[in-house]
Coordinates of C-alpha atoms and ligand atoms in Angstrom, one line a residue:
M18 CA 123.1 64.4 112.1
A19 CA 126.2 62.3 111.1
S20 CA 128.9 64.5 109.4
T21 CA 131.6 63.2 107.0
K22 CA 133.4 65.9 107.0
N23 CA 134.4 69.1 109.3
T24 CA 135.5 71.7 107.1
P25 CA 134.8 74.9 109.4
F26 CA 131.9 77.6 108.3
F27 CA 134.0 80.6 107.1
I28 CA 132.9 83.1 109.3
P29 CA 133.3 86.8 108.3
T30 CA 134.7 89.4 110.1
A31 CA 132.2 90.8 112.7
N32 CA 130.7 94.2 111.8
A33 CA 131.3 97.2 113.9
V34 CA 128.9 96.7 116.5
D35 CA 128.3 99.3 119.1
N36 CA 126.2 99.8 121.7
K37 CA 123.6 102.1 119.7
W38 CA 119.9 101.3 120.9
W39 CA 118.2 100.7 117.9
R40 CA 120.1 98.0 116.2
E41 CA 118.4 95.5 118.4
A42 CA 115.1 97.3 118.4
T43 CA 112.0 96.2 116.8
I44 CA 110.0 99.0 115.5
Y45 CA 106.2 99.1 115.0
Q46 CA 104.9 101.2 112.0
I47 CA 101.3 102.7 112.9
Y48 CA 99.2 103.6 110.3
P49 CA 97.2 106.3 112.3
R50 CA 93.9 106.4 110.4
S51 CA 93.7 103.3 110.0
F52 CA 94.6 102.2 114.1
C53 CA 92.3 102.9 116.6
D54 CA 89.4 105.7 116.2
S55 CA 88.5 106.9 120.2
N56 CA 85.9 109.1 119.5
G57 CA 83.5 107.4 117.2
D58 CA 84.1 109.9 114.3
G59 CA 85.5 106.7 112.3
I60 CA 88.8 108.2 112.0
G61 CA 91.9 106.7 113.8
D62 CA 93.5 109.2 116.2
I63 CA 96.4 109.3 118.7
P64 CA 94.3 109.2 121.7
G65 CA 93.5 105.5 120.4
I66 CA 97.0 104.9 119.9
I67 CA 97.5 105.5 123.7
T68 CA 94.8 103.3 124.7
K69 CA 96.7 99.9 122.9
I70 CA 100.3 100.8 124.1
P71 CA 99.8 97.6 126.5
Y72 CA 98.9 95.6 123.7
L73 CA 102.1 97.0 122.1
K74 CA 104.3 96.4 125.2
N75 CA 102.8 93.1 125.7
L76 CA 103.9 92.0 121.8
G77 CA 107.3 93.1 123.0
V78 CA 108.2 96.0 120.5
N79 CA 110.4 98.7 121.5
V80 CA 109.8 101.7 119.2
L81 CA 106.5 103.0 117.7
W82 CA 106.6 104.8 114.1
L83 CA 104.1 107.6 113.3
C84 CA 103.3 107.7 109.8
P85 CA 102.4 111.2 109.0
I86 CA 100.2 112.9 111.4
Y87 CA 100.4 116.3 110.5
V88 CA 98.1 118.8 109.2
S89 CA 97.6 118.1 105.7
P90 CA 94.4 117.8 102.7
Q91 CA 95.5 113.8 102.3
H92 CA 95.9 114.0 98.9
D93 CA 97.9 111.1 99.6
M94 CA 97.1 110.2 103.0
G95 CA 99.4 112.7 104.9
Y96 CA 102.3 112.3 102.9
D97 CA 101.2 116.0 101.5
I98 CA 102.1 117.9 104.3
A99 CA 100.4 121.6 104.8
D100 CA 101.9 122.3 108.5
Y101 CA 105.1 120.5 109.7
Q102 CA 104.7 121.6 113.2
A103 CA 100.9 121.3 113.6
I104 CA 98.5 118.1 114.3
N105 CA 96.2 117.4 111.9
P106 CA 93.1 117.4 114.0
D107 CA 91.5 114.6 112.3
Y108 CA 94.3 112.9 114.7
G109 CA 93.9 115.1 118.0
T110 CA 96.0 118.2 119.5
M111 CA 99.6 118.3 120.1
E112 CA 98.6 118.0 123.6
D113 CA 97.1 114.4 123.1
W114 CA 100.5 113.8 120.7
Q115 CA 102.9 115.0 124.3
R116 CA 100.6 112.6 126.5
L117 CA 101.0 109.9 123.7
R118 CA 105.5 110.7 124.0
D119 CA 105.4 110.9 127.4
E120 CA 103.1 107.2 127.8
V121 CA 105.6 105.4 125.1
H122 CA 108.3 106.6 127.0
K123 CA 107.1 105.9 130.3
V124 CA 106.9 102.0 129.4
G125 CA 110.5 102.2 128.1
M126 CA 109.4 102.8 124.7
K127 CA 110.6 105.0 122.0
L128 CA 108.7 107.1 119.4
I129 CA 109.6 108.2 115.7
M130 CA 107.7 110.0 113.4
D131 CA 108.0 110.5 109.7
L132 CA 109.7 113.3 107.8
V133 CA 108.2 114.2 104.1
V134 CA 110.9 116.7 102.9
N135 CA 111.1 115.9 99.0
H136 CA 107.9 117.5 98.7
T137 CA 105.1 119.7 100.7
S138 CA 101.3 119.8 100.1
I139 CA 100.2 122.6 97.6
E140 CA 98.8 124.0 101.0
H141 CA 102.1 124.5 102.8
K142 CA 102.1 128.3 103.2
W143 CA 105.6 128.0 101.3
F144 CA 103.6 127.0 98.2
V145 CA 100.8 129.3 98.2
E146 CA 103.5 132.1 98.5
S147 CA 105.8 130.6 95.9
R148 CA 102.8 129.9 93.4
A149 CA 101.4 133.4 94.3
S150 CA 103.6 135.1 91.6
R151 CA 107.0 135.1 89.7
E152 CA 108.5 137.8 91.9
N153 CA 107.8 136.2 95.0
P154 CA 110.5 135.8 97.6
K155 CA 109.5 131.9 97.9
R156 CA 109.1 131.4 93.7
D157 CA 112.8 129.3 93.9
W158 CA 111.3 126.6 97.0
Y159 CA 110.1 125.0 94.1
Y160 CA 110.7 124.1 90.5
W161 CA 109.3 126.6 88.3
R162 CA 109.8 126.1 84.5
P163 CA 108.2 128.6 81.7
A164 CA 106.5 125.8 78.9
R165 CA 108.2 124.3 76.4
L166 CA 106.3 125.3 73.0
G167 CA 106.0 121.8 70.6
N168 CA 106.2 121.7 66.9
K169 CA 102.2 123.0 66.0
G170 CA 102.9 125.6 69.1
E171 CA 101.0 123.6 71.7
R172 CA 102.1 123.8 75.4
L173 CA 104.3 120.9 76.9
P174 CA 106.2 120.8 80.2
P175 CA 109.5 122.3 80.3
N176 CA 111.0 118.9 80.3
N177 CA 109.7 115.1 79.3
W178 CA 110.1 113.4 82.5
R179 CA 107.4 111.4 84.0
S180 CA 105.6 111.0 87.1
F181 CA 106.5 108.4 89.7
F182 CA 103.1 107.6 90.3
G183 CA 102.1 106.7 86.2
T184 CA 102.6 107.8 83.4
G185 CA 101.6 111.0 82.9
S186 CA 104.0 114.3 83.3
A187 CA 106.1 115.3 86.5
W188 CA 105.1 118.9 85.8
E189 CA 101.5 120.7 86.7
W190 CA 100.3 123.6 84.7
D191 CA 99.7 126.4 87.2
E192 CA 97.5 128.7 85.3
G193 CA 97.4 131.6 88.3
S194 CA 101.6 132.9 87.3
Q195 CA 101.7 130.7 83.8
E196 CA 104.3 128.5 85.0
F197 CA 104.7 124.7 85.1
Y198 CA 105.7 123.1 88.8
L199 CA 107.3 120.1 89.3
R200 CA 105.9 117.2 91.5
I201 CA 107.3 113.8 90.7
F202 CA 104.3 112.5 93.2
T203 CA 100.9 113.8 92.7
K204 CA 99.7 117.3 91.4
E205 CA 99.1 118.0 95.0
Q206 CA 102.7 117.4 96.0
P207 CA 104.9 120.2 94.5
D208 CA 108.8 118.9 95.2
L209 CA 110.5 121.3 97.1
N210 CA 114.2 122.9 95.6
W211 CA 116.6 121.5 97.8
E212 CA 119.0 123.3 95.6
N213 CA 118.3 126.5 97.8
P214 CA 120.1 126.7 100.5
D215 CA 116.8 128.6 102.5
V216 CA 114.7 125.2 102.0
R217 CA 117.8 123.0 103.4
T218 CA 117.8 125.6 106.8
A219 CA 113.8 125.6 106.8
V220 CA 113.9 121.4 106.6
H221 CA 116.7 121.6 109.7
D222 CA 114.9 123.7 111.8
I223 CA 111.8 121.2 111.3
V224 CA 113.7 117.9 112.4
N225 CA 115.4 120.2 115.0
F226 CA 111.6 121.3 116.5
W227 CA 110.9 117.6 116.6
L228 CA 113.9 116.8 118.3
E229 CA 113.2 119.4 120.8
N230 CA 110.1 117.8 121.4
G231 CA 111.8 114.8 122.5
I232 CA 111.6 112.6 119.8
D233 CA 113.8 109.5 119.3
G234 CA 114.3 110.0 115.1
F235 CA 112.4 109.6 111.9
R236 CA 111.7 107.7 109.1
V237 CA 112.4 110.1 106.0
D238 CA 110.0 109.3 103.0
A239 CA 111.5 109.3 99.7
I240 CA 114.4 110.9 100.6
N241 CA 116.5 109.9 97.6
Y242 CA 114.6 111.7 95.6
I243 CA 115.7 115.0 96.7
A244 CA 118.4 115.9 94.6
K245 CA 117.6 116.7 91.0
T246 CA 120.0 116.4 87.9
P247 CA 120.8 120.5 87.6
N248 CA 119.5 121.9 84.7
L249 CA 116.9 119.4 84.9
P250 CA 117.8 117.6 81.3
D251 CA 115.3 115.4 79.3
A252 CA 115.3 111.7 79.7
P253 CA 115.8 110.0 76.9
I254 CA 113.4 108.7 74.5
T255 CA 112.7 104.8 75.7
D256 CA 108.7 104.8 75.3
P257 CA 108.0 106.6 71.8
T258 CA 104.5 106.5 72.2
T259 CA 104.5 109.5 74.3
Y260 CA 106.3 112.9 75.5
H261 CA 106.6 111.6 78.7
Q262 CA 109.6 109.2 79.5
P263 CA 111.1 107.2 82.2
A264 CA 113.6 109.6 83.9
M265 CA 114.2 107.9 87.5
H266 CA 117.7 108.1 86.9
L267 CA 117.8 111.7 86.5
Y268 CA 116.2 112.2 89.9
L269 CA 117.0 109.6 92.3
N270 CA 120.3 109.2 93.9
I271 CA 121.8 112.3 92.4
A272 CA 125.0 112.8 93.7
T273 CA 124.5 116.3 95.6
V274 CA 121.6 114.1 97.5
H275 CA 124.7 113.2 99.7
T276 CA 125.7 116.7 100.6
Y277 CA 122.3 117.4 101.8
L278 CA 121.7 114.5 103.8
R279 CA 125.2 115.1 105.3
D280 CA 124.6 118.6 106.3
L281 CA 121.0 117.5 107.6
N282 CA 122.4 115.4 109.8
L283 CA 125.2 117.6 111.4
A284 CA 122.3 120.6 111.9
T285 CA 120.3 117.9 113.4
F286 CA 120.5 114.2 114.3
A287 CA 124.1 114.6 115.4
R288 CA 123.5 117.0 118.1
Y289 CA 121.3 114.6 119.5
S290 CA 123.0 111.8 121.7
S291 CA 120.5 108.6 120.8
T292 CA 118.6 109.5 117.9
M293 CA 118.2 106.9 114.8
T294 CA 116.8 107.4 111.3
V295 CA 116.2 105.2 108.3
G296 CA 115.8 106.7 105.0
E297 CA 113.1 105.5 102.5
T298 CA 115.3 105.1 99.1
P299 CA 113.6 103.2 96.6
Y300 CA 115.8 101.6 93.6
V301 CA 119.2 101.4 95.6
P302 CA 120.9 98.7 94.8
A303 CA 123.2 96.5 97.3
T304 CA 126.4 98.2 96.2
Q305 CA 128.4 101.0 97.6
M306 CA 125.5 103.2 96.6
A307 CA 123.4 102.0 99.1
L308 CA 126.9 102.3 101.9
D309 CA 127.1 105.9 100.7
Y310 CA 123.6 106.4 102.4
V311 CA 124.0 104.2 105.4
H312 CA 128.0 103.6 106.6
P313 CA 128.8 105.4 109.8
S314 CA 131.6 107.2 108.4
R315 CA 129.4 109.3 106.1
K316 CA 127.1 110.5 109.2
E317 CA 124.1 110.5 107.0
F318 CA 121.4 107.6 107.9
D319 CA 121.6 105.3 110.2
M320 CA 119.8 102.8 108.2
I321 CA 118.0 102.5 104.8
F322 CA 114.5 100.9 103.8
Q323 CA 115.7 98.7 100.4
W324 CA 113.5 97.9 98.0
E325 CA 114.4 95.2 96.2
H326 CA 112.2 92.5 98.1
M327 CA 109.2 94.7 97.1
D328 CA 110.1 95.0 93.8
I329 CA 110.2 91.3 93.4
D330 CA 106.8 90.9 92.1
R331 CA 106.2 93.9 89.8
V332 CA 105.9 94.3 86.4
P333 CA 109.0 96.4 85.1
N334 CA 107.6 99.7 84.2
T335 CA 104.3 99.4 86.2
L336 CA 102.6 101.0 88.8
L337 CA 101.1 97.7 90.3
G338 CA 101.2 94.9 87.4
W339 CA 102.2 91.4 89.7
K340 CA 104.1 88.9 88.3
P341 CA 105.0 85.4 89.4
W342 CA 108.5 85.5 91.4
A343 CA 110.9 82.4 92.2
L344 CA 112.4 81.6 95.5
P345 CA 116.0 81.9 94.3
E346 CA 115.6 85.3 93.2
L347 CA 114.3 86.4 96.6
K348 CA 117.5 84.0 98.7
Q349 CA 119.7 86.4 96.5
I350 CA 118.4 89.5 97.1
F351 CA 118.7 89.1 100.8
N352 CA 121.6 87.3 100.6
R353 CA 122.9 90.5 99.3
W354 CA 122.1 92.8 101.6
Q355 CA 122.9 90.8 104.3
T356 CA 126.6 90.1 103.2
L357 CA 127.1 93.4 102.2
M358 CA 126.3 95.5 105.3
Y359 CA 127.9 92.6 107.4
D360 CA 131.3 92.7 105.3
H361 CA 130.9 96.7 105.1
G362 CA 129.9 97.7 108.5
G363 CA 126.6 99.2 107.2
W364 CA 123.2 97.9 109.3
N365 CA 120.0 96.7 107.4
S366 CA 116.7 97.6 107.8
L367 CA 114.3 94.3 108.0
Y368 CA 110.9 94.6 106.7
M369 CA 108.4 92.9 104.4
E370 CA 105.4 95.1 105.2
N371 CA 104.5 98.7 105.3
H372 CA 101.6 101.4 104.3
D373 CA 102.3 101.2 100.3
Q374 CA 102.4 97.5 99.9
G375 CA 100.2 94.1 99.7
R376 CA 100.3 92.0 102.9
S377 CA 103.4 89.9 103.3
V378 CA 100.7 86.8 103.9
S379 CA 99.3 87.1 100.9
R380 CA 102.6 87.8 98.4
F381 CA 104.8 85.6 99.8
G382 CA 103.0 83.1 101.8
S383 CA 99.3 81.8 101.0
D384 CA 95.8 83.3 102.7
R385 CA 94.1 80.1 100.4
T386 CA 92.7 79.1 103.7
P387 CA 93.0 80.4 107.6
E388 CA 95.4 77.5 108.0
F389 CA 97.8 78.6 105.5
R390 CA 97.3 82.1 106.2
K391 CA 98.7 81.6 109.9
L392 CA 101.1 78.7 109.0
S393 CA 102.9 81.1 106.2
A394 CA 102.4 84.3 108.2
K395 CA 104.5 82.7 111.1
M396 CA 107.3 81.4 108.4
L397 CA 107.6 84.8 107.3
A398 CA 107.8 86.3 110.8
M399 CA 110.8 83.7 111.8
F400 CA 112.5 84.5 108.3
L401 CA 112.1 88.3 109.2
S402 CA 113.2 88.2 112.8
T403 CA 116.3 85.6 112.0
L404 CA 118.1 88.3 109.8
S405 CA 120.7 90.8 110.8
G406 CA 119.5 94.6 111.3
T407 CA 116.8 96.7 112.7
L408 CA 113.1 95.1 112.3
Y409 CA 110.2 96.5 111.2
I410 CA 106.9 95.5 111.8
F411 CA 103.7 96.9 110.0
Q412 CA 100.4 97.2 112.3
G413 CA 98.4 94.1 111.4
Q414 CA 101.3 92.0 110.6
E415 CA 101.3 90.3 113.8
L416 CA 98.3 89.4 113.3
G417 CA 99.2 87.7 110.1
M418 CA 96.6 90.1 108.3
A419 CA 95.8 89.2 104.8
N420 CA 95.4 91.2 101.6
I421 CA 91.3 92.4 100.9
K422 CA 89.3 89.8 99.4
G423 CA 86.0 90.3 97.4
W424 CA 86.2 94.1 96.9
E425 CA 84.9 95.3 93.2
V426 CA 87.6 97.8 91.6
E427 CA 85.5 100.4 92.4
E428 CA 85.8 99.7 95.9
Y429 CA 89.6 101.2 96.1
N430 CA 90.8 104.2 97.4
D431 CA 94.6 104.7 97.5
V432 CA 95.7 107.3 94.8
V433 CA 98.0 104.9 93.3
T434 CA 95.8 102.3 92.3
L435 CA 92.9 104.6 91.1
T436 CA 96.0 106.0 88.6
Y437 CA 97.5 102.8 87.9
I438 CA 93.2 101.7 86.9
R439 CA 92.7 104.9 85.1
E440 CA 95.6 104.7 83.2
E441 CA 95.5 101.3 82.3
K442 CA 92.0 101.4 81.4
E443 CA 92.6 104.9 79.0
K444 CA 95.6 102.5 77.2
R445 CA 93.0 100.0 76.6
V446 CA 90.9 102.3 74.9
R447 CA 93.0 103.7 73.2
E448 CA 94.5 100.7 71.6
S449 CA 91.3 99.0 71.1
G450 CA 88.7 102.0 70.1
N451 CA 86.0 100.2 72.6
P452 CA 84.6 102.9 75.4
S453 CA 84.6 100.3 78.0
P454 CA 87.3 97.6 77.6
D455 CA 86.9 94.9 80.3
I456 CA 89.6 95.6 83.0
S457 CA 88.9 92.7 85.4
D458 CA 92.0 91.5 85.5
L459 CA 93.4 94.3 87.1
L460 CA 91.7 93.3 90.3
N461 CA 94.0 90.6 90.5
D462 CA 97.3 92.9 90.4
I463 CA 95.5 95.0 93.3
Q464 CA 94.7 92.3 95.2
K465 CA 98.2 91.5 95.4
K466 CA 99.9 95.1 95.2
G467 CA 97.5 97.5 96.0
R468 CA 98.2 100.4 98.9
D469 CA 94.8 100.0 100.4
N470 CA 95.5 96.4 101.6
G471 CA 97.8 97.4 104.1
R472 CA 95.8 100.7 104.8
T473 CA 92.4 98.8 106.1
P474 CA 91.4 99.4 109.7
M475 CA 92.8 97.4 112.5
P476 CA 90.7 94.7 113.6
W477 CA 90.4 94.8 117.4
S478 CA 88.1 92.1 117.8
G479 CA 85.9 89.8 115.9
N480 CA 82.6 91.9 116.9
A481 CA 80.4 93.4 114.2
P482 CA 80.2 95.7 113.2
H483 CA 83.4 97.6 112.7
A484 CA 85.8 95.0 114.5
D485 CA 85.5 97.7 117.5
F486 CA 88.3 100.1 115.5
T487 CA 85.2 102.4 115.7
T488 CA 81.8 103.0 117.1
G489 CA 81.1 105.1 114.0
T490 CA 81.7 104.2 110.9
P491 CA 84.9 103.7 109.6
W492 CA 86.6 106.0 106.9
M493 CA 87.5 102.7 105.1
T494 CA 85.7 99.5 104.7
L495 CA 87.3 96.9 106.6
N496 CA 88.9 93.6 105.7
P497 CA 86.1 91.2 105.5
D498 CA 88.4 88.8 107.1
F499 CA 88.1 90.4 110.3
R500 CA 86.0 87.7 112.0
D501 CA 88.6 85.2 111.4
C502 CA 91.4 87.6 111.8
N503 CA 92.0 90.2 115.0
A504 CA 93.9 91.2 117.7
A505 CA 91.2 90.2 120.4
A506 CA 91.3 86.4 119.2
A507 CA 95.2 86.3 118.8
V508 CA 95.3 87.8 122.3
E509 CA 93.5 84.9 123.6
D510 CA 94.6 82.2 121.8
K511 CA 98.3 80.7 122.7
T512 CA 98.8 79.2 119.0
S513 CA 97.9 82.8 117.3
V514 CA 100.4 84.2 115.1
F515 CA 100.6 87.6 117.6
Y516 CA 102.3 84.8 119.9
F517 CA 104.4 83.7 117.8
W518 CA 105.7 87.1 116.9
K519 CA 105.9 87.9 120.5
E520 CA 108.3 84.2 121.1
L521 CA 110.3 85.9 118.2
L522 CA 111.0 88.7 119.6
R523 CA 111.8 87.2 123.0
I524 CA 114.2 84.9 121.1
R525 CA 116.0 87.3 118.9
S526 CA 116.3 89.7 122.3
E527 CA 118.3 87.2 124.1
W528 CA 119.9 85.4 121.2
K529 CA 122.6 88.3 119.7
T530 CA 123.7 85.8 117.0
L531 CA 120.6 86.5 115.5
V532 CA 120.6 90.7 115.6
Y533 CA 124.5 90.8 114.6
G534 CA 126.0 87.9 113.2
G535 CA 126.8 86.9 109.8
F536 CA 124.7 85.5 107.0
R537 CA 125.6 82.5 105.2
L538 CA 123.1 81.3 102.4
L539 CA 121.9 77.6 101.6
A540 CA 120.7 75.8 98.9
P541 CA 120.4 78.9 96.8
D542 CA 118.9 77.4 94.1
D543 CA 116.0 75.3 95.7
M544 CA 112.7 76.4 94.9
R545 CA 110.9 76.2 98.0
V546 CA 113.3 75.7 100.8
F547 CA 114.5 79.1 102.2
A548 CA 117.8 77.9 104.8
Y549 CA 120.5 79.6 106.2
L550 CA 123.1 79.8 108.8
R551 CA 123.4 82.8 111.1
V552 CA 127.3 82.8 112.6
R553 CA 129.0 84.6 115.4
P554 CA 132.3 83.8 116.6
G555 CA 132.4 82.4 119.8
A556 CA 128.2 82.5 120.1
K557 CA 126.2 79.6 119.3
A558 CA 125.0 79.7 115.6
A559 CA 121.7 79.3 114.2
V560 CA 120.4 77.3 111.4
V561 CA 116.6 78.4 109.9
V562 CA 114.8 76.4 107.4
L563 CA 111.9 77.7 106.1
N564 CA 109.3 76.2 103.9
F565 CA 108.3 79.0 101.2
S566 CA 105.5 76.3 99.7
S567 CA 102.2 74.5 100.9
E568 CA 103.6 71.1 99.6
R569 CA 105.6 68.8 101.9
V570 CA 108.8 69.2 100.7
E571 CA 111.6 66.9 101.9
W572 CA 114.8 68.4 102.1
N573 CA 117.8 67.1 101.8
V574 CA 120.7 69.0 104.3
P575 CA 122.7 70.8 101.9
E576 CA 126.4 69.2 102.1
E577 CA 127.8 72.1 103.5
A578 CA 125.9 72.2 106.6
S579 CA 126.1 68.3 106.8
N580 CA 128.5 69.3 109.9
L581 CA 125.9 70.2 111.9
M582 CA 126.0 68.0 115.0
D583 CA 123.7 68.4 118.1
C584 CA 121.2 70.9 116.9
R585 CA 118.4 71.7 119.1
L586 CA 115.3 73.0 118.0
V587 CA 114.8 76.2 119.2
Y588 CA 111.3 77.2 117.2
G589 CA 108.9 75.9 114.8
N590 CA 105.4 76.2 113.6
Y591 CA 104.6 72.7 114.1
D592 CA 103.6 70.9 117.1
S593 CA 106.2 68.2 116.4
V594 CA 109.0 68.0 114.1
E595 CA 110.9 64.7 112.8
E596 CA 114.4 64.8 113.5
F597 CA 116.7 66.9 112.4
G598 CA 118.6 64.6 110.0
A599 CA 119.9 64.6 106.8
C600 CA 116.8 64.9 105.3
L601 CA 114.4 67.0 106.7
I602 CA 110.2 66.5 106.2
L603 CA 108.9 69.8 106.1
R604 CA 105.1 70.5 106.0
A605 CA 103.4 73.0 104.1
W606 CA 105.2 76.6 105.3
E607 CA 106.8 74.7 108.2
C608 CA 109.7 76.8 109.4
R609 CA 112.3 76.0 112.0
L610 CA 115.2 77.7 113.9
Y611 CA 117.9 75.5 115.6
E612 CA 120.7 76.2 117.8
Y613 CA 124.0 74.6 117.5
E614 CA 127.1 74.9 119.4
H615 CA 130.1 77.3 117.3
L616 CA 132.2 75.4 115.3
H617 CA 135.6 76.6 114.4
Ligands
LIG715 O1 107.1 106.1 99.0 C1 107.8 106.6 98.0 C2 107.3 105.8 96.9 O2 107.6 106.2 96.0 C3 106.3 104.5 96.9 O3 106.1 103.9 98.2 C4 105.4 104.1 96.1 O4 104.0 104.8 96.9 C5 104.8 102.6 95.4 O5 106.1 102.6 94.6 C6 103.5 103.1 95.1 O6 103.5 101.4 94.7 C7 106.8 107.4 100.1 C8 105.3 107.0 100.8 O7 106.0 106.0 102.0 C9 103.6 106.9 100.2 O8 102.9 106.5 101.0 C10 104.2 108.6 99.2 O9 103.0 108.0 98.8 C11 104.9 108.9 99.0 O10 106.2 108.4 99.5 C12 104.8 110.3 98.1 O11 105.1 111.0 99.6
LIG716 CA1 89.0 109.7 115.7

């Protein structure tokens, strides 16, 4: 491409790069219940996971992250833990788990687990004791408060906090001991009182138990919720229609969280040489607040899961309301995070899916036709794998799995979805007086954002009846598209989304600029094309051009990139491409990765 100018690229100072293994790792998230069933009871299990290690090794991932497999009554699918040091019998035994750990290590991969310690299950022995009486020594392990008396003498929760899961109270009345307990999530998930040092020590013990057992790290659930504003003050009234007010600012990112996390780190992870931690932290912006969690000098986490891109299509103040989003906004979100971490020595985690989210292809790509599904899944794979940070793939993402189509509202299982539907329905009944209002539009929200979309069993083959996920009756209905989208077909087909991921992971493992380099956004306002440079002093730079639309786009290479000379196409999702010139012709969902000699 002809260059008129020869202005050097801005090359930011390289971030602190050490030899921590997790920076270059690709982490594969397993949702055990839906991964692979080995004994025909319809529930995925640990022996099933073991049989799939060769498949994962073939894909090229380095780490497996298991969603909770501990004893749990499963009110929130294992995120309500009743015993942190025992395996849920549905999933196998401790011996099975040890075998999994050993097999994973044998092939050179690592294993991380999920730590859920903002709350326990109501069935955990700590809570059973705690609720037994007001005098119980474990009473103070949770937040117990007497009722507040309303104007008409009615019993009200101790403060006006709204639950994170919906519009009801964050408190639950306990008939037995005549007090309320705090539970930000479901009523089966009472919040632990981290102000109590015994609670903190007990959590340290759990972490050390698993580290002693040879795990390589933890994903730490909802961890920015653990510190609550002292004395639990009322939230300001922003919704006059109800007593229960949004109160996130009173229980998210409260200052003491950082003391707790540093103590946790020093008592546990810091004592082991090569572990990794990733904290799940909804509603942390790309500011100093994020660095406070991840900067190495802070000794808290290695990285966090930021949420801004996952929230881009959510109607504010609703659980699952879906709204359209615009590409420039997505670009700014990634620009902020990529730049923040690079410039300040922090580190990003890169993900577009997990067990709480709709499938990325259905939200950020297109599942309108099988062809678009494949193309846009590949485009999104290129996007994620050409950014700086530790890369995460959620099970099925490597197949380009799409959201569920064709289910009725009644077929969804997830507690968040059910709460959303129930509350929206109640609201409509209240507002219209009609006892059975039309709620069919909610289906659209759920089809985009419902958590069940990511939780359908893995389609291992195109064979009926259950895609070889189980020989029995699956605990959850499979995504009906498994004949078109399944692992066996993908592994056979060199043009599959699976192979595209595999090749990207190979490229990424060799081209460290993709992992460590600086990020420079191009054409920020373009509504269809997301393009950026990845630069690293002394190394070949990368140019990434992604068409986030089903349209054919004639894209004029922006002025600031017009001195790219001798670009070489490294990879793309179409067989042939038109030359990289001043104007690129990009077909539907086309993606391209170019390399060029570095410029100074
Ligand atoms: O999630 C935290 C959380 O608040 C969201 O993921 C939430 O599920 C989403 O906003 C609803 O749409 C973690 C776990 O990942 C999730 O599965 C658990 O339900 C939650 O914590 C409680 O443990
Ligand atoms: Ca099973």
